[in-house]
């Protein structure tokens, strides 16, 4: 039953959309995947917009939260209750960020299955009208070469074993490295975008436990590096189509933030550039 629901609601629709895009974009699987990424981002606009609104609300709540931290410093249970009341009052959802992550994970899971079916020329889930329009049916091979890659293959399948280098495997290693770099930039950018827009001056007495603040800062810093590395290892073991999709999604996320909140995006990019410039100057002096 679960398989039937999964195929009907998720797998078959995405498979059919991809085949339609493949047909109308010159029988090119790479452009079809790019089209899927664009469509996914369009559907994500309401969720991303809500997330940016949650970030702004959190920025406005910061002074009140600091007061609560000071007032109930010795009563964690009461502090949590008062925080929840404050969140409810302004309509802030602490779990709002999950709303953008779950759909992304869902689409990625479906796309993995779609690529595997395309690799095996298993297009049994195509709708009749899609077969009529495209002339593509079950058993027909899909052209999977795009730029430097066969999108249905991975580094592991080309090299034969992990760690082995060959001329054929270099484009797939390059793709994973490129995805990692793009993910690093995107992660750093989104952290800047999701940080509070207002800075509240406070005394040491009003601040949180320094150990807690240090732990939170270290977690944020580690995510900037850990997530891109995890992404690289994930994409190097999966078909190149997934790496291509992931990279396009990351780029489109920055574009989406730019369109939804131009001023803050501009400031975020400027802050990133200033940090890079300072580090560059520091290295040159050394």
mmCIF file of C-alpha atoms in Angstrom:
data_model
loop_
_atom_site.group_PDB
_atom_site.id
_atom_site.type_symbol
_atom_site.label_atom_id
_atom_site.label_comp_id
_atom_site.label_asym_id
_atom_site.label_seq_id
_atom_site.Cartn_x
_atom_site.Cartn_y
_atom_site.Cartn_z
ATOM 1 C CA UNK A 1 0.000 0.000 0.000
ATOM 2 C CA UNK A 2 2.801 2.416 0.907
ATOM 3 C CA UNK A 3 4.544 1.687 -2.411
ATOM 4 C CA UNK A 4 1.337 2.420 -4.329
ATOM 5 C CA UNK A 5 0.828 5.745 -2.528
ATOM 6 C CA UNK A 6 4.508 6.674 -2.991
ATOM 7 C CA UNK A 7 4.410 5.925 -6.714
ATOM 8 C CA UNK A 8 1.063 7.629 -7.313
ATOM 9 C CA UNK A 9 1.718 10.803 -5.319
ATOM 10 C CA UNK A 10 5.467 11.331 -5.763
ATOM 11 C CA UNK A 11 7.388 8.997 -8.064
ATOM 12 C CA UNK A 12 5.177 8.878 -11.175
ATOM 13 C CA UNK A 13 4.492 12.657 -11.315
ATOM 14 C CA UNK A 14 8.204 13.538 -11.104
ATOM 15 C CA UNK A 15 9.124 10.817 -13.607
ATOM 16 C CA UNK A 16 6.567 12.152 -16.092
ATOM 17 C CA UNK A 17 7.597 15.786 -15.596
ATOM 18 C CA UNK A 18 11.228 14.818 -16.189
ATOM 19 C CA UNK A 19 10.419 12.937 -19.402
ATOM 20 C CA UNK A 20 8.348 15.883 -20.667
ATOM 21 C CA UNK A 21 11.197 18.289 -19.913
ATOM 22 C CA UNK A 22 13.662 15.872 -21.508
ATOM 23 C CA UNK A 23 11.551 15.819 -24.681
ATOM 24 C CA UNK A 24 10.951 19.571 -24.927
ATOM 25 C CA UNK A 25 14.531 20.531 -23.987
ATOM 26 C CA UNK A 26 16.207 18.745 -26.863
ATOM 27 C CA UNK A 27 16.336 15.206 -25.454
ATOM 28 C CA UNK A 28 18.815 16.422 -22.859
ATOM 29 C CA UNK A 29 18.690 14.861 -19.392
ATOM 30 C CA UNK A 30 20.902 17.572 -17.869
ATOM 31 C CA UNK A 31 18.541 20.377 -18.860
ATOM 32 C CA UNK A 32 15.578 18.254 -17.733
ATOM 33 C CA UNK A 33 17.099 17.934 -14.245
ATOM 34 C CA UNK A 34 17.768 21.672 -14.213
ATOM 35 C CA UNK A 35 14.090 22.173 -15.068
ATOM 36 C CA UNK A 36 13.070 19.904 -12.177
ATOM 37 C CA UNK A 37 15.267 21.984 -9.843
ATOM 38 C CA UNK A 38 13.661 25.236 -11.027
ATOM 39 C CA UNK A 39 10.129 23.838 -10.617
ATOM 40 C CA UNK A 40 10.997 22.547 -7.127
ATOM 41 C CA UNK A 41 12.322 25.961 -6.124
ATOM 42 C CA UNK A 42 9.162 27.671 -7.416
ATOM 43 C CA UNK A 43 7.036 25.385 -5.234
ATOM 44 C CA UNK A 44 9.360 26.131 -2.306
ATOM 45 C CA UNK A 45 8.843 29.914 -2.525
ATOM 46 C CA UNK A 46 6.009 30.015 0.088
ATOM 47 C CA UNK A 47 8.080 27.902 2.507
ATOM 48 C CA UNK A 48 11.255 29.960 2.052
ATOM 49 C CA UNK A 49 9.228 33.157 2.374
ATOM 50 C CA UNK A 50 7.731 31.893 5.629
ATOM 51 C CA UNK A 51 11.197 30.971 6.876
ATOM 52 C CA UNK A 52 12.502 34.482 6.197
ATOM 53 C CA UNK A 53 9.488 35.873 8.068
ATOM 54 C CA UNK A 54 10.279 33.569 11.014
ATOM 55 C CA UNK A 55 13.862 34.873 11.001
ATOM 56 C CA UNK A 56 12.631 38.468 11.161
ATOM 57 C CA UNK A 57 10.252 37.603 13.998
ATOM 58 C CA UNK A 58 13.086 35.951 15.891
ATOM 59 C CA UNK A 59 15.172 39.113 15.473
ATOM 60 C CA UNK A 60 12.340 41.189 16.930
ATOM 61 C CA UNK A 61 11.930 38.732 19.807
ATOM 62 C CA UNK A 62 15.562 38.862 20.855
ATOM 63 C CA UNK A 63 15.195 41.684 23.439
ATOM 64 C CA UNK A 64 12.231 39.910 25.066
ATOM 65 C CA UNK A 65 14.068 36.583 25.091
ATOM 66 C CA UNK A 66 17.056 38.201 26.781
ATOM 67 C CA UNK A 67 14.764 39.543 29.509
ATOM 68 C CA UNK A 68 13.291 36.071 30.026
ATOM 69 C CA UNK A 69 16.759 34.509 30.180
ATOM 70 C CA UNK A 70 17.708 36.962 32.913
ATOM 71 C CA UNK A 71 14.428 36.649 34.845
ATOM 72 C CA UNK A 72 14.261 32.829 34.835
ATOM 73 C CA UNK A 73 17.973 32.039 34.756
ATOM 74 C CA UNK A 74 17.572 29.557 37.618
ATOM 75 C CA UNK A 75 14.291 28.008 36.473
ATOM 76 C CA UNK A 76 14.736 26.279 33.111
ATOM 77 C CA UNK A 77 11.230 24.790 33.086
ATOM 78 C CA UNK A 78 9.581 28.175 33.653
ATOM 79 C CA UNK A 79 11.909 29.749 31.078
ATOM 80 C CA UNK A 80 10.820 27.227 28.447
ATOM 81 C CA UNK A 81 7.136 27.832 29.236
ATOM 82 C CA UNK A 82 7.496 31.606 28.939
ATOM 83 C CA UNK A 83 9.464 31.267 25.702
ATOM 84 C CA UNK A 84 6.714 29.104 24.207
ATOM 85 C CA UNK A 85 4.097 31.678 25.246
ATOM 86 C CA UNK A 86 6.115 34.426 23.572
ATOM 87 C CA UNK A 87 6.550 32.366 20.390
ATOM 88 C CA UNK A 88 2.824 31.646 20.276
ATOM 89 C CA UNK A 89 1.958 35.315 20.826
ATOM 90 C CA UNK A 90 3.871 36.499 17.746
ATOM 91 C CA UNK A 91 3.258 33.388 15.631
ATOM 92 C CA UNK A 92 6.862 32.165 15.650
ATOM 93 C CA UNK A 93 7.492 28.456 15.083
ATOM 94 C CA UNK A 94 10.925 27.234 16.293
ATOM 95 C CA UNK A 95 10.604 24.235 13.939
ATOM 96 C CA UNK A 96 9.817 26.390 10.908
ATOM 97 C CA UNK A 97 13.172 25.615 9.262
ATOM 98 C CA UNK A 98 12.138 21.963 8.890
ATOM 99 C CA UNK A 99 9.435 23.076 6.455
ATOM 100 C CA UNK A 100 12.049 23.784 3.782
ATOM 101 C CA UNK A 101 14.255 20.771 4.524
ATOM 102 C CA UNK A 102 11.650 17.986 4.349
ATOM 103 C CA UNK A 103 10.370 18.761 0.803
ATOM 104 C CA UNK A 104 13.973 18.968 -0.428
ATOM 105 C CA UNK A 105 14.783 15.579 1.083
ATOM 106 C CA UNK A 106 11.591 14.133 -0.394
ATOM 107 C CA UNK A 107 12.337 15.375 -3.933
ATOM 108 C CA UNK A 108 15.921 14.124 -3.688
ATOM 109 C CA UNK A 109 14.721 10.662 -2.623
ATOM 110 C CA UNK A 110 12.281 10.502 -5.532
ATOM 111 C CA UNK A 111 14.918 11.748 -7.973
ATOM 112 C CA UNK A 112 17.309 8.960 -6.935
ATOM 113 C CA UNK A 113 14.625 6.416 -7.829
ATOM 114 C CA UNK A 114 13.791 8.168 -11.114
ATOM 115 C CA UNK A 115 17.447 8.187 -12.229
ATOM 116 C CA UNK A 116 17.778 4.492 -11.427
ATOM 117 C CA UNK A 117 14.695 3.716 -13.497
ATOM 118 C CA UNK A 118 15.991 5.856 -16.373
ATOM 119 C CA UNK A 119 19.330 3.994 -16.174
ATOM 120 C CA UNK A 120 17.518 0.659 -16.532
ATOM 121 C CA UNK A 121 15.193 2.053 -19.276
ATOM 122 C CA UNK A 122 12.336 1.237 -16.885
ATOM 123 C CA UNK A 123 9.705 3.864 -17.733
ATOM 124 C CA UNK A 124 6.666 1.826 -16.778
ATOM 125 C CA UNK A 125 5.201 4.692 -14.758
ATOM 126 C CA UNK A 126 4.716 7.005 -17.754
ATOM 127 C CA UNK A 127 1.201 8.331 -18.289
ATOM 128 C CA UNK A 128 -0.437 7.445 -21.602
ATOM 129 C CA UNK A 129 -0.663 11.079 -22.732
ATOM 130 C CA UNK A 130 3.029 11.618 -21.917
ATOM 131 C CA UNK A 131 3.961 8.624 -24.078
ATOM 132 C CA UNK A 132 1.798 10.008 -26.886
ATOM 133 C CA UNK A 133 3.394 13.478 -26.733
ATOM 134 C CA UNK A 134 7.008 12.385 -26.367
ATOM 135 C CA UNK A 135 7.042 9.108 -28.256
ATOM 136 C CA UNK A 136 8.964 7.662 -25.301
ATOM 137 C CA UNK A 137 7.805 4.436 -23.714
ATOM 138 C CA UNK A 138 9.071 1.670 -21.450
ATOM 139 C CA UNK A 139 12.300 0.090 -22.700
ATOM 140 C CA UNK A 140 13.486 3.094 -24.735
ATOM 141 C CA UNK A 141 16.950 4.341 -23.767
ATOM 142 C CA UNK A 142 17.334 7.926 -22.559
ATOM 143 C CA UNK A 143 20.363 9.952 -23.680
ATOM 144 C CA UNK A 144 22.228 10.571 -20.424
ATOM 145 C CA UNK A 145 25.450 12.293 -21.571
ATOM 146 C CA UNK A 146 25.640 15.931 -20.476
ATOM 147 C CA UNK A 147 28.694 18.193 -20.525
ATOM 148 C CA UNK A 148 31.486 16.055 -19.000
ATOM 149 C CA UNK A 149 29.380 13.325 -17.422
ATOM 150 C CA UNK A 150 27.111 10.398 -18.012
ATOM 151 C CA UNK A 151 24.450 11.502 -15.536
ATOM 152 C CA UNK A 152 23.431 7.918 -14.742
ATOM 153 C CA UNK A 153 26.960 7.006 -13.614
ATOM 154 C CA UNK A 154 28.980 7.867 -10.529
ATOM 155 C CA UNK A 155 32.651 8.038 -9.617
ATOM 156 C CA UNK A 156 32.392 4.576 -8.043
ATOM 157 C CA UNK A 157 30.826 2.991 -11.129
ATOM 158 C CA UNK A 158 33.379 4.597 -13.481
ATOM 159 C CA UNK A 159 36.521 4.006 -11.408
ATOM 160 C CA UNK A 160 35.530 0.523 -10.297
ATOM 161 C CA UNK A 161 36.507 1.107 -6.668
ATOM 162 C CA UNK A 162 36.697 4.002 -4.229
ATOM 163 C CA UNK A 163 40.093 5.720 -4.172
ATOM 164 C CA UNK A 164 41.115 4.586 -7.646
ATOM 165 C CA UNK A 165 41.998 7.391 -10.056
ATOM 166 C CA UNK A 166 41.434 7.286 -13.796
ATOM 167 C CA UNK A 167 40.932 9.770 -16.612
ATOM 168 C CA UNK A 168 37.286 8.716 -16.888
ATOM 169 C CA UNK A 169 36.699 9.335 -13.170
ATOM 170 C CA UNK A 170 38.176 12.857 -13.047
ATOM 171 C CA UNK A 171 34.991 14.662 -14.242
ATOM 172 C CA UNK A 172 32.989 12.929 -11.481
ATOM 173 C CA UNK A 173 35.552 13.888 -8.835
ATOM 174 C CA UNK A 174 35.468 17.441 -10.195
ATOM 175 C CA UNK A 175 31.663 17.517 -9.964
ATOM 176 C CA UNK A 176 31.711 16.424 -6.310
ATOM 177 C CA UNK A 177 34.344 19.053 -5.479
ATOM 178 C CA UNK A 178 32.306 21.709 -7.286
ATOM 179 C CA UNK A 179 29.153 20.676 -5.412
ATOM 180 C CA UNK A 180 31.090 20.885 -2.140
ATOM 181 C CA UNK A 181 32.356 24.404 -2.906
ATOM 182 C CA UNK A 182 28.883 25.614 -3.917
ATOM 183 C CA UNK A 183 27.388 24.004 -0.792
ATOM 184 C CA UNK A 184 30.015 25.709 1.389
ATOM 185 C CA UNK A 185 29.172 29.128 -0.081
ATOM 186 C CA UNK A 186 25.431 28.460 0.222
ATOM 187 C CA UNK A 187 25.688 27.240 3.833
ATOM 188 C CA UNK A 188 27.741 30.277 4.838
ATOM 189 C CA UNK A 189 25.323 32.560 3.000
ATOM 190 C CA UNK A 190 22.157 31.047 4.519
ATOM 191 C CA UNK A 191 23.629 31.293 8.024
ATOM 192 C CA UNK A 192 24.195 34.994 7.401
ATOM 193 C CA UNK A 193 20.662 35.358 6.060
ATOM 194 C CA UNK A 194 19.059 33.494 8.967
ATOM 195 C CA UNK A 195 20.959 35.378 11.665
ATOM 196 C CA UNK A 196 19.047 38.146 13.468
ATOM 197 C CA UNK A 197 18.897 41.430 11.585
ATOM 198 C CA UNK A 198 19.139 43.517 14.737
ATOM 199 C CA UNK A 199 21.925 43.662 17.237
ATOM 200 C CA UNK A 200 20.996 44.189 20.842
ATOM 201 C CA UNK A 201 23.548 45.780 23.159
ATOM 202 C CA UNK A 202 23.567 44.115 26.521
ATOM 203 C CA UNK A 203 25.614 43.861 29.639
ATOM 204 C CA UNK A 204 27.421 40.725 30.681
ATOM 205 C CA UNK A 205 24.767 40.237 33.331
ATOM 206 C CA UNK A 206 22.078 39.987 30.643
ATOM 207 C CA UNK A 207 23.986 37.632 28.393
ATOM 208 C CA UNK A 208 23.553 33.905 28.204
ATOM 209 C CA UNK A 209 25.992 31.451 29.723
ATOM 210 C CA UNK A 210 29.266 32.004 27.797
ATOM 211 C CA UNK A 211 29.716 28.236 27.515
ATOM 212 C CA UNK A 212 26.324 27.913 25.803
ATOM 213 C CA UNK A 213 27.093 30.781 23.439
ATOM 214 C CA UNK A 214 30.473 29.240 22.591
ATOM 215 C CA UNK A 215 28.865 25.859 21.950
ATOM 216 C CA UNK A 216 26.256 27.392 19.622
ATOM 217 C CA UNK A 217 28.917 29.369 17.762
ATOM 218 C CA UNK A 218 31.106 26.267 17.385
ATOM 219 C CA UNK A 219 28.167 24.232 16.085
ATOM 220 C CA UNK A 220 27.422 26.882 13.467
ATOM 221 C CA UNK A 221 31.054 27.028 12.405
ATOM 222 C CA UNK A 222 31.339 23.244 12.203
ATOM 223 C CA UNK A 223 28.215 23.021 10.041
ATOM 224 C CA UNK A 224 29.780 25.427 7.527
ATOM 225 C CA UNK A 225 32.517 22.851 6.889
ATOM 226 C CA UNK A 226 30.860 19.566 7.845
ATOM 227 C CA UNK A 227 27.805 19.838 5.603
ATOM 228 C CA UNK A 228 29.779 20.519 2.375
ATOM 229 C CA UNK A 229 32.132 17.592 3.137
ATOM 230 C CA UNK A 230 29.152 15.294 3.745
ATOM 231 C CA UNK A 231 27.614 16.529 0.499
ATOM 232 C CA UNK A 232 30.820 15.750 -1.413
ATOM 233 C CA UNK A 233 30.954 12.176 -0.102
ATOM 234 C CA UNK A 234 27.250 11.713 -0.841
ATOM 235 C CA UNK A 235 27.408 12.989 -4.419
ATOM 236 C CA UNK A 236 30.617 11.137 -5.312
ATOM 237 C CA UNK A 237 28.920 7.813 -4.562
ATOM 238 C CA UNK A 238 25.643 8.652 -6.319
ATOM 239 C CA UNK A 239 24.843 9.165 -10.033
ATOM 240 C CA UNK A 240 26.171 12.462 -11.404
ATOM 241 C CA UNK A 241 22.563 13.565 -11.954
ATOM 242 C CA UNK A 242 22.190 13.980 -8.177
ATOM 243 C CA UNK A 243 25.330 16.111 -7.936
ATOM 244 C CA UNK A 244 24.126 18.290 -10.814
ATOM 245 C CA UNK A 245 20.682 18.669 -9.211
ATOM 246 C CA UNK A 246 22.171 19.472 -5.778
ATOM 247 C CA UNK A 247 24.459 22.147 -7.195
ATOM 248 C CA UNK A 248 21.642 23.834 -9.149
ATOM 249 C CA UNK A 249 19.389 23.737 -6.075
ATOM 250 C CA UNK A 250 22.067 25.425 -3.958
ATOM 251 C CA UNK A 251 22.553 28.199 -6.517
ATOM 252 C CA UNK A 252 18.798 28.688 -6.879
ATOM 253 C CA UNK A 253 18.437 28.986 -3.092
ATOM 254 C CA UNK A 254 20.710 32.047 -3.126
ATOM 255 C CA UNK A 255 18.723 33.477 -6.056
ATOM 256 C CA UNK A 256 15.496 32.825 -4.146
ATOM 257 C CA UNK A 257 16.709 34.662 -1.047
ATOM 258 C CA UNK A 258 17.846 37.502 -3.304
ATOM 259 C CA UNK A 259 14.365 37.898 -4.826
ATOM 260 C CA UNK A 260 12.493 37.544 -1.517
ATOM 261 C CA UNK A 261 14.654 39.880 0.575
ATOM 262 C CA UNK A 262 16.872 41.979 -1.696
ATOM 263 C CA UNK A 263 18.225 44.339 0.975
ATOM 264 C CA UNK A 264 19.199 41.641 3.444
ATOM 265 C CA UNK A 265 20.679 39.457 0.702
ATOM 266 C CA UNK A 266 22.767 42.390 -0.473
ATOM 267 C CA UNK A 267 24.020 42.936 3.090
ATOM 268 C CA UNK A 268 24.695 39.204 3.483
ATOM 269 C CA UNK A 269 26.787 39.087 0.303
ATOM 270 C CA UNK A 270 28.629 42.249 1.345
ATOM 271 C CA UNK A 271 29.385 40.773 4.786
ATOM 272 C CA UNK A 272 30.709 37.582 3.195
ATOM 273 C CA UNK A 273 32.877 39.594 0.813
ATOM 274 C CA UNK A 274 34.231 41.722 3.690
ATOM 275 C CA UNK A 275 35.178 38.597 5.657
ATOM 276 C CA UNK A 276 36.936 37.089 2.629
ATOM 277 C CA UNK A 277 38.769 40.374 1.994
ATOM 278 C CA UNK A 278 39.933 40.608 5.629
ATOM 279 C CA UNK A 279 41.220 37.026 5.588
ATOM 280 C CA UNK A 280 42.964 37.669 2.271
ATOM 281 C CA UNK A 281 44.652 40.807 3.672
ATOM 282 C CA UNK A 282 45.691 38.919 6.800
ATOM 283 C CA UNK A 283 47.286 36.126 4.742
ATOM 284 C CA UNK A 284 49.115 38.607 2.497
ATOM 285 C CA UNK A 285 50.625 40.363 5.555
ATOM 286 C CA UNK A 286 51.847 37.056 6.929
#
